[in-house]
Amino acid sequence: MEYIDSLALLVSVYIVSLVSPGPNFIIVTNTSMTVSRAAGLFAGLGLAIASLTWAIMAMAGLGFLLTHFDWLHITLQVVGALYLIWLGLKMIRGAAKPLKTTGRPKSRGAPRCVAPTSSA
């Protein structure tokens, strides 16, 4: 029964972390508003899967494995560094491209208001 209590506590903390707003909320909201609803849904799904992956690895004792197997720790660091380099290069390449404009173009000058005229 001791394991059930620990598991229930872990699941409740995990659910609270998924529901609480934070950087993930900003990412999903921004993606939904600027790209599309489907892209926001996939962003949220990806973040949920990433959180679940880290929770499973923590429960499986990843820290124990990384401290006892140096080659695994170095491999994980190298893969993470290569991923960050790839993201940086992708951002640099994307910065050279012009931004896509969406929505209607902004009008030049002050907005014009036309008052209705009454014919009496």
PDB file of C-alpha atoms in Angstrom:
ATOM      1  CA  MET A   1       0.000   0.000   0.000  1.00  0.00           C
ATOM      2  CA  GLU A   2       2.959   2.309   0.502  1.00  0.00           C
ATOM      3  CA  TYR A   3       3.652   2.258  -3.242  1.00  0.00           C
ATOM      4  CA  ILE A   4       0.055   3.185  -4.080  1.00  0.00           C
ATOM      5  CA  ASP A   5       0.253   6.268  -1.870  1.00  0.00           C
ATOM      6  CA  SER A   6       3.530   7.354  -3.493  1.00  0.00           C
ATOM      7  CA  LEU A   7       2.139   6.738  -6.962  1.00  0.00           C
ATOM      8  CA  ALA A   8      -1.047   8.682  -6.184  1.00  0.00           C
ATOM      9  CA  LEU A   9       1.025  11.609  -4.909  1.00  0.00           C
ATOM     10  CA  LEU A  10       3.227  11.528  -8.020  1.00  0.00           C
ATOM     11  CA  VAL A  11       0.232  11.421 -10.371  1.00  0.00           C
ATOM     12  CA  SER A  12      -1.482  14.289  -8.551  1.00  0.00           C
ATOM     13  CA  VAL A  13       1.649  16.458  -8.761  1.00  0.00           C
ATOM     14  CA  TYR A  14       1.970  15.582 -12.446  1.00  0.00           C
ATOM     15  CA  ILE A  15      -1.653  16.566 -13.159  1.00  0.00           C
ATOM     16  CA  VAL A  16      -1.266  19.866 -11.290  1.00  0.00           C
ATOM     17  CA  SER A  17       1.876  20.652 -13.283  1.00  0.00           C
ATOM     18  CA  LEU A  18       0.040  19.966 -16.542  1.00  0.00           C
ATOM     19  CA  VAL A  19      -2.933  22.149 -15.630  1.00  0.00           C
ATOM     20  CA  SER A  20      -1.077  25.129 -14.162  1.00  0.00           C
ATOM     21  CA  PRO A  21      -0.240  27.955 -16.569  1.00  0.00           C
ATOM     22  CA  GLY A  22       3.383  28.670 -17.295  1.00  0.00           C
ATOM     23  CA  PRO A  23       5.769  28.807 -20.249  1.00  0.00           C
ATOM     24  CA  ASN A  24       4.003  25.856 -21.858  1.00  0.00           C
ATOM     25  CA  PHE A  25       0.711  27.743 -21.727  1.00  0.00           C
ATOM     26  CA  ILE A  26       2.333  30.694 -23.489  1.00  0.00           C
ATOM     27  CA  ILE A  27       3.782  28.437 -26.206  1.00  0.00           C
ATOM     28  CA  VAL A  28       0.460  26.729 -26.902  1.00  0.00           C
ATOM     29  CA  THR A  29      -1.530  29.967 -26.825  1.00  0.00           C
ATOM     30  CA  ASN A  30       0.929  31.795 -29.068  1.00  0.00           C
ATOM     31  CA  THR A  31       1.029  28.915 -31.553  1.00  0.00           C
ATOM     32  CA  SER A  32      -2.755  28.652 -31.612  1.00  0.00           C
ATOM     33  CA  MET A  33      -3.208  32.377 -32.181  1.00  0.00           C
ATOM     34  CA  THR A  34      -0.447  32.940 -34.732  1.00  0.00           C
ATOM     35  CA  VAL A  35      -0.423  29.688 -36.710  1.00  0.00           C
ATOM     36  CA  SER A  36      -3.604  27.650 -36.357  1.00  0.00           C
ATOM     37  CA  ARG A  37      -5.745  25.776 -33.903  1.00  0.00           C
ATOM     38  CA  ALA A  38      -4.354  22.439 -35.118  1.00  0.00           C
ATOM     39  CA  ALA A  39      -0.759  23.618 -34.658  1.00  0.00           C
ATOM     40  CA  GLY A  40      -1.613  24.723 -31.116  1.00  0.00           C
ATOM     41  CA  LEU A  41      -3.162  21.324 -30.439  1.00  0.00           C
ATOM     42  CA  PHE A  42      -0.037  19.555 -31.682  1.00  0.00           C
ATOM     43  CA  ALA A  43       2.169  21.887 -29.628  1.00  0.00           C
ATOM     44  CA  GLY A  44       0.172  21.034 -26.512  1.00  0.00           C
ATOM     45  CA  LEU A  45       0.291  17.337 -27.317  1.00  0.00           C
ATOM     46  CA  GLY A  46       4.052  17.502 -27.832  1.00  0.00           C
ATOM     47  CA  LEU A  47       4.552  19.285 -24.516  1.00  0.00           C
ATOM     48  CA  ALA A  48       2.376  16.731 -22.716  1.00  0.00           C
ATOM     49  CA  ILE A  49       4.346  13.844 -24.237  1.00  0.00           C
ATOM     50  CA  ALA A  50       7.635  15.523 -23.273  1.00  0.00           C
ATOM     51  CA  SER A  51       6.436  15.973 -19.679  1.00  0.00           C
ATOM     52  CA  LEU A  52       5.277  12.381 -19.533  1.00  0.00           C
ATOM     53  CA  THR A  53       8.615  11.185 -20.914  1.00  0.00           C
ATOM     54  CA  TRP A  54      10.550  13.058 -18.222  1.00  0.00           C
ATOM     55  CA  ALA A  55       8.204  11.764 -15.512  1.00  0.00           C
ATOM     56  CA  ILE A  56       8.654   8.170 -16.689  1.00  0.00           C
ATOM     57  CA  MET A  57      12.424   8.547 -16.873  1.00  0.00           C
ATOM     58  CA  ALA A  58      12.484  10.016 -13.373  1.00  0.00           C
ATOM     59  CA  MET A  59      10.406   7.125 -12.048  1.00  0.00           C
ATOM     60  CA  ALA A  60      12.628   4.624 -13.857  1.00  0.00           C
ATOM     61  CA  GLY A  61      15.689   5.991 -12.126  1.00  0.00           C
ATOM     62  CA  LEU A  62      17.430   7.861 -14.925  1.00  0.00           C
ATOM     63  CA  GLY A  63      19.534   9.716 -12.373  1.00  0.00           C
ATOM     64  CA  PHE A  64      20.799   6.419 -11.009  1.00  0.00           C
ATOM     65  CA  LEU A  65      21.704   5.222 -14.501  1.00  0.00           C
ATOM     66  CA  LEU A  66      23.458   8.461 -15.416  1.00  0.00           C
ATOM     67  CA  THR A  67      25.591   8.436 -12.279  1.00  0.00           C
ATOM     68  CA  HIS A  68      26.672   4.816 -12.706  1.00  0.00           C
ATOM     69  CA  PHE A  69      27.233   4.765 -16.481  1.00  0.00           C
ATOM     70  CA  ASP A  70      29.472   7.613 -17.575  1.00  0.00           C
ATOM     71  CA  TRP A  71      29.161   6.736 -21.270  1.00  0.00           C
ATOM     72  CA  LEU A  72      25.378   7.164 -21.077  1.00  0.00           C
ATOM     73  CA  HIS A  73      25.753  10.557 -19.394  1.00  0.00           C
ATOM     74  CA  ILE A  74      28.246  11.767 -22.030  1.00  0.00           C
ATOM     75  CA  THR A  75      26.070  10.439 -24.861  1.00  0.00           C
ATOM     76  CA  LEU A  76      23.043  12.271 -23.504  1.00  0.00           C
ATOM     77  CA  GLN A  77      25.058  15.493 -23.211  1.00  0.00           C
ATOM     78  CA  VAL A  78      26.386  15.209 -26.779  1.00  0.00           C
ATOM     79  CA  VAL A  79      22.929  14.481 -28.215  1.00  0.00           C
ATOM     80  CA  GLY A  80      21.499  17.444 -26.305  1.00  0.00           C
ATOM     81  CA  ALA A  81      24.289  19.729 -27.526  1.00  0.00           C
ATOM     82  CA  LEU A  82      23.782  18.617 -31.144  1.00  0.00           C
ATOM     83  CA  TYR A  83      20.053  19.259 -30.823  1.00  0.00           C
ATOM     84  CA  LEU A  84      20.678  22.773 -29.480  1.00  0.00           C
ATOM     85  CA  ILE A  85      23.142  23.476 -32.304  1.00  0.00           C
ATOM     86  CA  TRP A  86      20.563  22.277 -34.842  1.00  0.00           C
ATOM     87  CA  LEU A  87      17.909  24.549 -33.291  1.00  0.00           C
ATOM     88  CA  GLY A  88      20.311  27.512 -33.360  1.00  0.00           C
ATOM     89  CA  LEU A  89      21.200  26.959 -37.025  1.00  0.00           C
ATOM     90  CA  LYS A  90      17.517  26.649 -37.872  1.00  0.00           C
ATOM     91  CA  MET A  91      16.824  29.957 -36.113  1.00  0.00           C
ATOM     92  CA  ILE A  92      19.705  31.703 -37.911  1.00  0.00           C
ATOM     93  CA  ARG A  93      18.499  30.441 -41.292  1.00  0.00           C
ATOM     94  CA  GLY A  94      14.949  31.506 -40.447  1.00  0.00           C
ATOM     95  CA  ALA A  95      16.098  35.003 -39.455  1.00  0.00           C
ATOM     96  CA  ALA A  96      17.361  35.645 -42.980  1.00  0.00           C
ATOM     97  CA  LYS A  97      13.918  35.020 -44.483  1.00  0.00           C
ATOM     98  CA  PRO A  98      11.342  37.819 -44.531  1.00  0.00           C
ATOM     99  CA  LEU A  99       8.408  37.502 -42.179  1.00  0.00           C
ATOM    100  CA  LYS A 100       5.078  36.420 -43.566  1.00  0.00           C
ATOM    101  CA  THR A 101       2.303  38.903 -43.022  1.00  0.00           C
ATOM    102  CA  THR A 102      -1.149  37.703 -42.150  1.00  0.00           C
ATOM    103  CA  GLY A 103      -4.423  39.532 -41.909  1.00  0.00           C
ATOM    104  CA  ARG A 104      -5.449  42.660 -43.706  1.00  0.00           C
ATOM    105  CA  PRO A 105      -2.920  45.404 -44.371  1.00  0.00           C
ATOM    106  CA  LYS A 106      -2.877  48.395 -42.082  1.00  0.00           C
ATOM    107  CA  SER A 107      -4.313  51.584 -43.510  1.00  0.00           C
ATOM    108  CA  ARG A 108      -2.161  54.629 -43.996  1.00  0.00           C
ATOM    109  CA  GLY A 109      -3.108  57.756 -42.141  1.00  0.00           C
ATOM    110  CA  ALA A 110      -5.797  58.397 -39.588  1.00  0.00           C
ATOM    111  CA  PRO A 111      -8.962  56.322 -39.574  1.00  0.00           C
ATOM    112  CA  ARG A 112     -11.894  58.005 -41.243  1.00  0.00           C
ATOM    113  CA  CYS A 113     -15.235  58.133 -39.559  1.00  0.00           C
ATOM    114  CA  VAL A 114     -18.332  58.869 -41.527  1.00  0.00           C
ATOM    115  CA  ALA A 115     -21.214  60.182 -39.513  1.00  0.00           C
ATOM    116  CA  PRO A 116     -24.620  59.099 -40.712  1.00  0.00           C
ATOM    117  CA  THR A 117     -26.699  61.897 -42.113  1.00  0.00           C
ATOM    118  CA  SER A 118     -30.335  62.189 -41.358  1.00  0.00           C
ATOM    119  CA  SER A 119     -32.719  63.345 -43.992  1.00  0.00           C
ATOM    120  CA  ALA A 120     -35.466  65.258 -42.295  1.00  0.00           C
TER     121      ALA A 120
END
